[in-house]
XYZ file of C-alpha atoms in Angstrom:
443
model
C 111.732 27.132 -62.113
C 113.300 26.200 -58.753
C 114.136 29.623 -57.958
C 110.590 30.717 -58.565
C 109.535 28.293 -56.510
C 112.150 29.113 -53.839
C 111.042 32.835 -54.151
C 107.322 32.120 -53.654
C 108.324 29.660 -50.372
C 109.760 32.532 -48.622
C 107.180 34.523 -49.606
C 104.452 32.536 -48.126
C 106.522 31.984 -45.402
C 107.193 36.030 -44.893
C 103.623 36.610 -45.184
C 102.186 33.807 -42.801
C 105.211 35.772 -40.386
C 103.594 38.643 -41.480
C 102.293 40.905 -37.819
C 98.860 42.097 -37.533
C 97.702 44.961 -35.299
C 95.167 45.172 -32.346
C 93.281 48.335 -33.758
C 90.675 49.031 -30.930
C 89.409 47.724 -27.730
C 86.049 47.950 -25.843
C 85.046 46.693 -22.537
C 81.262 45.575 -21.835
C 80.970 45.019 -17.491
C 77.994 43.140 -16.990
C 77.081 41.576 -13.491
C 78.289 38.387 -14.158
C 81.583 38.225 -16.110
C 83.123 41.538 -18.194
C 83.826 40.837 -21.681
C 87.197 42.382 -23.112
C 87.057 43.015 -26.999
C 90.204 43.684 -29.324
C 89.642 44.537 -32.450
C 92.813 42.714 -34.863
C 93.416 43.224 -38.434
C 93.318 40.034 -38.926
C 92.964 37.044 -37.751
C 95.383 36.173 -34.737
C 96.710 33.442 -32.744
C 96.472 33.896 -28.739
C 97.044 31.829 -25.144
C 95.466 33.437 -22.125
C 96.679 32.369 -18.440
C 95.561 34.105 -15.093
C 98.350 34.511 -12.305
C 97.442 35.110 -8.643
C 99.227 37.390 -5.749
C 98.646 39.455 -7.350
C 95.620 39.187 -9.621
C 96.479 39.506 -13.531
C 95.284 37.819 -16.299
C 97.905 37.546 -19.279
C 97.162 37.228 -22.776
C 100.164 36.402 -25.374
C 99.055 37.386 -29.071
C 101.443 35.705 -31.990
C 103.276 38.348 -34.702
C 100.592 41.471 -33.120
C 101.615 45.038 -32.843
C 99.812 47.554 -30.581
C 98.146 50.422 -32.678
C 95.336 50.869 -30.221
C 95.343 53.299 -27.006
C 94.627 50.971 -23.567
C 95.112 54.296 -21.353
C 91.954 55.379 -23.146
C 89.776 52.267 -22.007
C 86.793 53.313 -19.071
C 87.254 50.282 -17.025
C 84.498 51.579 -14.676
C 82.240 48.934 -13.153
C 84.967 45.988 -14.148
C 87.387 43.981 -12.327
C 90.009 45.523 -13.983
C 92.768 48.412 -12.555
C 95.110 47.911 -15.122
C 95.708 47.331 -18.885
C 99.250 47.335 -20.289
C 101.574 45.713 -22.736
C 105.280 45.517 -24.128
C 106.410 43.516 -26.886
C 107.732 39.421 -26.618
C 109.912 37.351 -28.831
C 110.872 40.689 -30.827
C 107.163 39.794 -33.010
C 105.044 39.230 -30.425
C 102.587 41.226 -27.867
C 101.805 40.348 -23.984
C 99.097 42.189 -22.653
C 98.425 42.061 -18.750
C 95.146 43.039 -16.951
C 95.630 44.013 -13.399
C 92.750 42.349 -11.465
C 91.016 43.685 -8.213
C 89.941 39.804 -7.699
C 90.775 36.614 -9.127
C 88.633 35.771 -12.440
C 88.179 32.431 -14.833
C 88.694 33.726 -18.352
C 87.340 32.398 -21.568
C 88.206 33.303 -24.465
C 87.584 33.235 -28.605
C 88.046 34.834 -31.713
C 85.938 36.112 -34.272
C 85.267 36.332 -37.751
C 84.339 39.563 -39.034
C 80.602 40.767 -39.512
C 78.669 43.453 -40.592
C 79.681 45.891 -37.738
C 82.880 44.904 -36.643
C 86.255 43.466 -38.420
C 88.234 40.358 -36.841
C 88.200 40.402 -32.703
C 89.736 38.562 -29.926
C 87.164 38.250 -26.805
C 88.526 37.564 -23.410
C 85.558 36.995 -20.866
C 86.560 37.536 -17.401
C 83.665 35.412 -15.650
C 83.480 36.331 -11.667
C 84.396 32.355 -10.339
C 82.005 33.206 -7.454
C 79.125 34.195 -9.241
C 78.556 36.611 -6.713
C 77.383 39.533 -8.959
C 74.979 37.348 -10.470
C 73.746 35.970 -7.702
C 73.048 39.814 -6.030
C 71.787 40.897 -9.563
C 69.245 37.756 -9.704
C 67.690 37.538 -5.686
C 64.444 36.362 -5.977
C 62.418 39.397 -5.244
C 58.602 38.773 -4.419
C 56.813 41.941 -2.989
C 53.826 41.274 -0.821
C 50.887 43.810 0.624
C 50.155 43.773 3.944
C 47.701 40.614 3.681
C 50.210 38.218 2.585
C 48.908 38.543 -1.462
C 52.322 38.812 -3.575
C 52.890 40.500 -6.862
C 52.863 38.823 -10.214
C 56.816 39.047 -11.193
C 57.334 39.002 -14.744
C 60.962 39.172 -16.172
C 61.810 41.529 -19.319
C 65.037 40.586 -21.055
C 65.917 42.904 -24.051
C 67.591 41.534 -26.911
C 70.972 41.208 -27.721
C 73.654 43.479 -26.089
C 77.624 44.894 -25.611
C 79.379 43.034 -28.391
C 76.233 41.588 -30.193
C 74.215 44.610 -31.957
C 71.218 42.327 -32.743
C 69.904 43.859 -36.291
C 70.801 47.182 -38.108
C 68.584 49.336 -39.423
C 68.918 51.215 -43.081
C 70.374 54.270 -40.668
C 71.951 52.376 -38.518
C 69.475 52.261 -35.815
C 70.979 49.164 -33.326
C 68.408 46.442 -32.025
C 70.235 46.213 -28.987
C 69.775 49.454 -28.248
C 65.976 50.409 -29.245
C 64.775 47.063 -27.337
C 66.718 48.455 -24.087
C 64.830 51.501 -23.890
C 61.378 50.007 -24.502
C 61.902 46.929 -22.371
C 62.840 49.884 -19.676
C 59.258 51.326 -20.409
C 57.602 48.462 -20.264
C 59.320 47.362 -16.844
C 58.247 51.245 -15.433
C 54.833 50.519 -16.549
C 54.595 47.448 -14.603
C 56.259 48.178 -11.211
C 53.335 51.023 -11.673
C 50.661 48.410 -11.987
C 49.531 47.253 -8.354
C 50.110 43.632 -7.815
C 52.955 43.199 -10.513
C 56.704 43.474 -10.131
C 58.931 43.767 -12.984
C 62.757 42.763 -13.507
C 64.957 43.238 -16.260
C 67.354 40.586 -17.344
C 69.732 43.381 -18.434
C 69.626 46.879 -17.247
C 72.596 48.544 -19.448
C 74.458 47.548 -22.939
C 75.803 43.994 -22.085
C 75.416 40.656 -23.255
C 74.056 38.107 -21.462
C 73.834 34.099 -22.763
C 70.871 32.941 -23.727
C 70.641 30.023 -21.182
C 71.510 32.948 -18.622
C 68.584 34.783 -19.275
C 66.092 31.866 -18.559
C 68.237 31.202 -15.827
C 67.548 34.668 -14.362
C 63.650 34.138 -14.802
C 64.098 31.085 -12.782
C 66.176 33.161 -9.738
C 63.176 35.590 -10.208
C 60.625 32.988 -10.033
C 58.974 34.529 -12.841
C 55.702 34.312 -13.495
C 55.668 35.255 -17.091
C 59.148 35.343 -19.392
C 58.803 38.267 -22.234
C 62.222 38.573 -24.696
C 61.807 41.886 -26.928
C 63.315 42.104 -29.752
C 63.098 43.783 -33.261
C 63.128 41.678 -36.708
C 64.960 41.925 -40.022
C 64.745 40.687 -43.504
C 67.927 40.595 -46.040
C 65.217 42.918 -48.437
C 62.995 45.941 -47.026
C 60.103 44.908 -47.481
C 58.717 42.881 -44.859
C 57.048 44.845 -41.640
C 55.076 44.445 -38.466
C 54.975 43.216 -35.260
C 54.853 39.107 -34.224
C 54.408 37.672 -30.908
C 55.926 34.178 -30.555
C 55.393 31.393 -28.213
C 57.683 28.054 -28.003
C 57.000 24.986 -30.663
C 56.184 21.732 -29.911
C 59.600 20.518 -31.508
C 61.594 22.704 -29.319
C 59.522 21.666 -26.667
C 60.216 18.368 -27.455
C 64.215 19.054 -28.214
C 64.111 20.773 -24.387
C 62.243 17.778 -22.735
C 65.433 15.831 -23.667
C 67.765 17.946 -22.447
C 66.223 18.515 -18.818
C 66.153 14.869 -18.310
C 69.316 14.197 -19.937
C 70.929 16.126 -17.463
C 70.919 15.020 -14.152
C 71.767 18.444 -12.311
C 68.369 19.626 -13.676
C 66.410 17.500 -11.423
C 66.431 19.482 -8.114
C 66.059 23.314 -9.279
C 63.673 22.614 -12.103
C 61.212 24.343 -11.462
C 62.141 27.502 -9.625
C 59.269 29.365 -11.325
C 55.447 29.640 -10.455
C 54.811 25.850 -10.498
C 56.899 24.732 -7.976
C 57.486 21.447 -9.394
C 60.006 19.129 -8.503
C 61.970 16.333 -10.770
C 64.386 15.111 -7.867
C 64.064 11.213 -7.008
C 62.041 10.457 -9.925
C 62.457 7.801 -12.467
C 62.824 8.972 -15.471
C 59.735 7.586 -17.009
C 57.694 9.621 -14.115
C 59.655 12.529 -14.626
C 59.499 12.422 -18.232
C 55.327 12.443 -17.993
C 55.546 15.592 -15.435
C 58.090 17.147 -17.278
C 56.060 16.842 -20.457
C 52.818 18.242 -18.922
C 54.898 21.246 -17.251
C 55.869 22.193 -20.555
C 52.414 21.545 -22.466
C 50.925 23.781 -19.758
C 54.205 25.950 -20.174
C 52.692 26.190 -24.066
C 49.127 27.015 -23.434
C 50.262 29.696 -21.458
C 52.276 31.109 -23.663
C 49.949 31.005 -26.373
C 46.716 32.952 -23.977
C 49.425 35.416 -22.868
C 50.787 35.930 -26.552
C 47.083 36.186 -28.174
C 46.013 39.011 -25.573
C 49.395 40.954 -26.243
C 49.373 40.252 -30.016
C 45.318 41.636 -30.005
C 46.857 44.974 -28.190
C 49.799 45.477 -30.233
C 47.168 45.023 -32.953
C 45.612 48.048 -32.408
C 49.130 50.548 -32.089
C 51.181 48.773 -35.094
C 50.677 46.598 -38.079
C 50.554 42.491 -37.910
C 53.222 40.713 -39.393
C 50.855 37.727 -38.678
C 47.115 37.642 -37.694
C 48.461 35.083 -34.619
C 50.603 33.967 -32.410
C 53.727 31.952 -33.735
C 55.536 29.279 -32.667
C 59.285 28.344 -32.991
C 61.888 26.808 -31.456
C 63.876 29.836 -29.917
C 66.507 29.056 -27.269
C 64.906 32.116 -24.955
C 61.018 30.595 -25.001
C 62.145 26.995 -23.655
C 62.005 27.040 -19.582
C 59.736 24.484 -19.020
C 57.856 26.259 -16.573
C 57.861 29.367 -17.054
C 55.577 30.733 -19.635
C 57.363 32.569 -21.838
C 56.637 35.163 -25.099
C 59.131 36.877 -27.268
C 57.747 40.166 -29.017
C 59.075 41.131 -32.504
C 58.707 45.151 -31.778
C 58.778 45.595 -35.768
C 61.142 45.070 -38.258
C 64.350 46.947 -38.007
C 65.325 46.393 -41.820
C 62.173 48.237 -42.984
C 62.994 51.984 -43.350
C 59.410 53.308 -41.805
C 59.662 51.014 -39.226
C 63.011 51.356 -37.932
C 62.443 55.348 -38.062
C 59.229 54.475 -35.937
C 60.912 52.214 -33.239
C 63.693 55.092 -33.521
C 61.140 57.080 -31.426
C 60.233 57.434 -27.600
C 56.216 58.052 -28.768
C 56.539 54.928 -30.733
C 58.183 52.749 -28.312
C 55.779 54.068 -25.486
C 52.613 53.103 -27.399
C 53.991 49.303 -28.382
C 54.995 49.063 -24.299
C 51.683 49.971 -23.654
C 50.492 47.658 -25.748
C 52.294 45.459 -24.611
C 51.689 46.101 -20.621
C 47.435 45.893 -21.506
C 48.227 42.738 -23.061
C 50.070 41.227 -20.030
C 47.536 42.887 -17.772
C 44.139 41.632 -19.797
C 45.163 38.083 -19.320
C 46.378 38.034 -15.675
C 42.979 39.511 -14.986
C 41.288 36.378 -16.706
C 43.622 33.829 -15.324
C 45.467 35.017 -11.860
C 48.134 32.725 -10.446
C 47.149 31.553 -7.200
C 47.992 33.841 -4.166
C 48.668 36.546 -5.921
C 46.705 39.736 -5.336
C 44.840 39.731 -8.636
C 43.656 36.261 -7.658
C 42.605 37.580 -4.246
C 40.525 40.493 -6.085
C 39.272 38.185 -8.719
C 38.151 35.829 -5.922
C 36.510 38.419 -3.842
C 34.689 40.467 -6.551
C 32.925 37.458 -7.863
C 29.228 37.764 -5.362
C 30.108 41.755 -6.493
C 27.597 43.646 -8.552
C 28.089 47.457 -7.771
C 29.052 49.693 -10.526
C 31.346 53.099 -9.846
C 31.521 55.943 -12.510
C 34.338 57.565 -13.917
C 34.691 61.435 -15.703
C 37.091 61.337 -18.434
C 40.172 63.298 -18.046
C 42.527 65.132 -20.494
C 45.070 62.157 -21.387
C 43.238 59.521 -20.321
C 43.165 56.354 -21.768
C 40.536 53.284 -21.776
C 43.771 50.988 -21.400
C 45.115 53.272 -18.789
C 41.158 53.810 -16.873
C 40.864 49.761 -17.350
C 44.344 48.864 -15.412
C 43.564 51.896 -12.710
C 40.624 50.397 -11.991
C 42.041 46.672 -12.284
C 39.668 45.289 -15.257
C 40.187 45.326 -18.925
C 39.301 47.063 -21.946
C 37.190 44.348 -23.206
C 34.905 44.368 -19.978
C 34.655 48.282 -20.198
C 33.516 48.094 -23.268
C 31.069 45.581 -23.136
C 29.997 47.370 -19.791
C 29.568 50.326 -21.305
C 27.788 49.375 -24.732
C 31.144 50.739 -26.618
C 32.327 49.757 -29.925
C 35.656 50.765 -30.100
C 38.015 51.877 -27.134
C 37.960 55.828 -27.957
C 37.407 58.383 -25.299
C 36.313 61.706 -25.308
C 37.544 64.375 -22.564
C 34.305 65.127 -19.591
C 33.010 61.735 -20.919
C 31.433 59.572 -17.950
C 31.969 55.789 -18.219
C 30.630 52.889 -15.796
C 32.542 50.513 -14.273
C 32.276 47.696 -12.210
C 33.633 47.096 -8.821
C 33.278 44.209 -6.058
């Protein structure tokens, strides 16, 4: 009996001594850190330190063999000139990035998902924030009377290590949302008075406080996160708009006045409001109405989109919905996330596979956007300055249908909506015919 239990000692201890391999690495640059990903066979026990003069950042990996290829690795667009390795301790591995420029790293291991097996990430965050900071400079275009654009900020879902949902084939989240939140961003630089940004332009992640952060360096005037759904069956399918809930509302009030660095740079969005040098009970009561106004917002912006989608894709839900996501809670910033579909349902994520597809749900999503900035300008912007100077207007314009021609796209041309053209026009549904002539009104 004591030499089975002898036997099974050393074989627990031979096994717990037992190497695993780095199998595969992948490198996502993004403009504000670049996030270094090695696949392990198992889990795997690490220290990282960064050196200076030169640059390098070292990370030591317990019992770990080298299987993978690090000559193979683009490290285009990354602070990184260098990977290589040699063994340590007889068992162990030291890997060494040569840096162009000194770096803070982070780094974490995780547990295997549906994609990928166990992984070791090493973020390499830029200390000056200097990428970021070029990547986020508020841009506000203005025409020559002084009347800026409308800026709203796009941030697809998801991104470099993080797939977001898979579909039945495999289709990514990450990467459909990318290429419509592209479309939609083309189709409002297009747009006069509007300006579009992307929070990510290429397939990287950024954090999710980052990405309100960016709206903020944008001074946004509308937030809209894209994403694409899925259910553990099928079955479920359609598009949802949501807006923020009144208990993340609630759980974000908190946290802005809990911490105290929040004061002076909320709000660097449309509202202009300042917390700095109040007491808390004042700030609490303007940082309350900010976001109740934050809300409403939301919830006009997310009915006009969710009516437009409406008539391109199946509802999941006749309404707007409200829940406590992390991306939906700048407090002044109106903000909308847009479930393109569900992923997980075959005909859908065969649909959302498609450029026709993706077009018509931008567009949707662009008349939405459009229709309510037309009702409810911000102040100084050029829509506000039309609005304003059409109102003593009554003269009336004609258009000739053309081939391709749209009432969405005739409506936006001509800086109205489809509602009013229709009404205008005695029209019952927003169908055009080619050589058709429609009215429409004009200050």
């Amino acid at each position: 009996m004591r030499l089975f239990l002898c036997l099974m000692v050393a074989l627990a201890a031979n096994l717990a001594q037992a190497a695993t391999q780095i199998e595969g690495v992948r490198l996502w640059p993004a403009p504000d850190h670049t996030r270094l990903v090695l696949d392990t066979a198992g889990s795997v026990e690490h220290n990282v330190f960064a050196l200076s003069g030169p640059s390098r950042l070292v990370i030591d990996l317990k019992n770990t063999s080298l299987k993978a290829d690090f000559s193979k690795v683009d490290l285009s667009g990354s602070p990184i000139e260098r990977i290589r390795s040699a063994p340590r301790n007889g068992s162990d591995l030291r890997v060494v990035l040569d840096l162009k420029s000194d770096i803070k790293p982070r780094s974490f291991v995780l547990e295997p998902n549906q994609q990928y097996g166990h992984r070791l990430v090493v973020d390499l965050i830029d200390e000056k924030g200097s990428r970021l900071e070029r990547a986020a400079s508020p841009t506000v275009t203005q025409d020559s009377a002084g009347k800026r654009d409308i800026i709203i900020v796009i941030d697809p879902g998801h991104g470099g290590e993080d797939p977001g949902a898979i579909g039945p084939r495999g289709t990514r989240e990450k990467d459909v949302v990318l290429r419509m939140s592209k479309t939609l961003a083309d189709l409002i630089n297009k747009q006069p008075g509007f300006t579009a940004k992307l929070t990510r332009t290429g397939d990287y992640y950024i954090g999710l406080r980052n990405r309100t952060l960016l709206a903020r360096k944008y001074n946004a005037d509308l937030f809209v996160s894209v994403h694409a759904d899925a259910f553990r069956t099928p079955q479920p399918s359609g598009a949802s708009v949501f807006a923020l809930s009144q208990r993340g509302a609630t759980s974000e009030t908190a946290r802005w006045l809990a911490q105290s660095e929040n004061r002076s740079d909320l709000i660097g969005g449309a509202g202009g409001v300042s917390l700095d040098g109040r007491d808390d009970m004042l700030a609490g009561v303007l940082l309350d109405l900010s976001m109740t106004a934050s809300i409403n917002a939301s919830l006009g912006v997310g009915s006009s989109v969710l009516g437009q989608l409406g008539g391109v894709a199946k509802l999941h839900k006749p309404g707007v919905e409200q829940a406590a996501f992390a991306v939906l809670k700048s407090p002044d910033i109106p903000s909308i996330l847009v479930e393109a579909g569900f992923i997980s349902n075959p005909k859908e994520e065969q649909n959302l596979a498609t450029e026709w597809y993706r077009n018509r749900l931008a567009n949707a999503i662009m008349d939405g956007i459009h229709e309510y900035f037309q009702r409810t300008p911000p102040p100084g912007t050029l829509l506000a300055w039309q609005k304003e100077n059409q109102k003593g207007g009554g003269q009336v314009s004609r258009y000739r249908i053309q081939r391709g021609d749209t009432l969405s796209g005739v409506a936006r041309q001509n800086q109205t909506t489809v509602s009013e053209l229709m009404r205008f026009n005695g029209m019952t549904d927003d169908r055009v015919m080619v050589g058709q002539t429609i009215r429409i009104p004009s200050s």
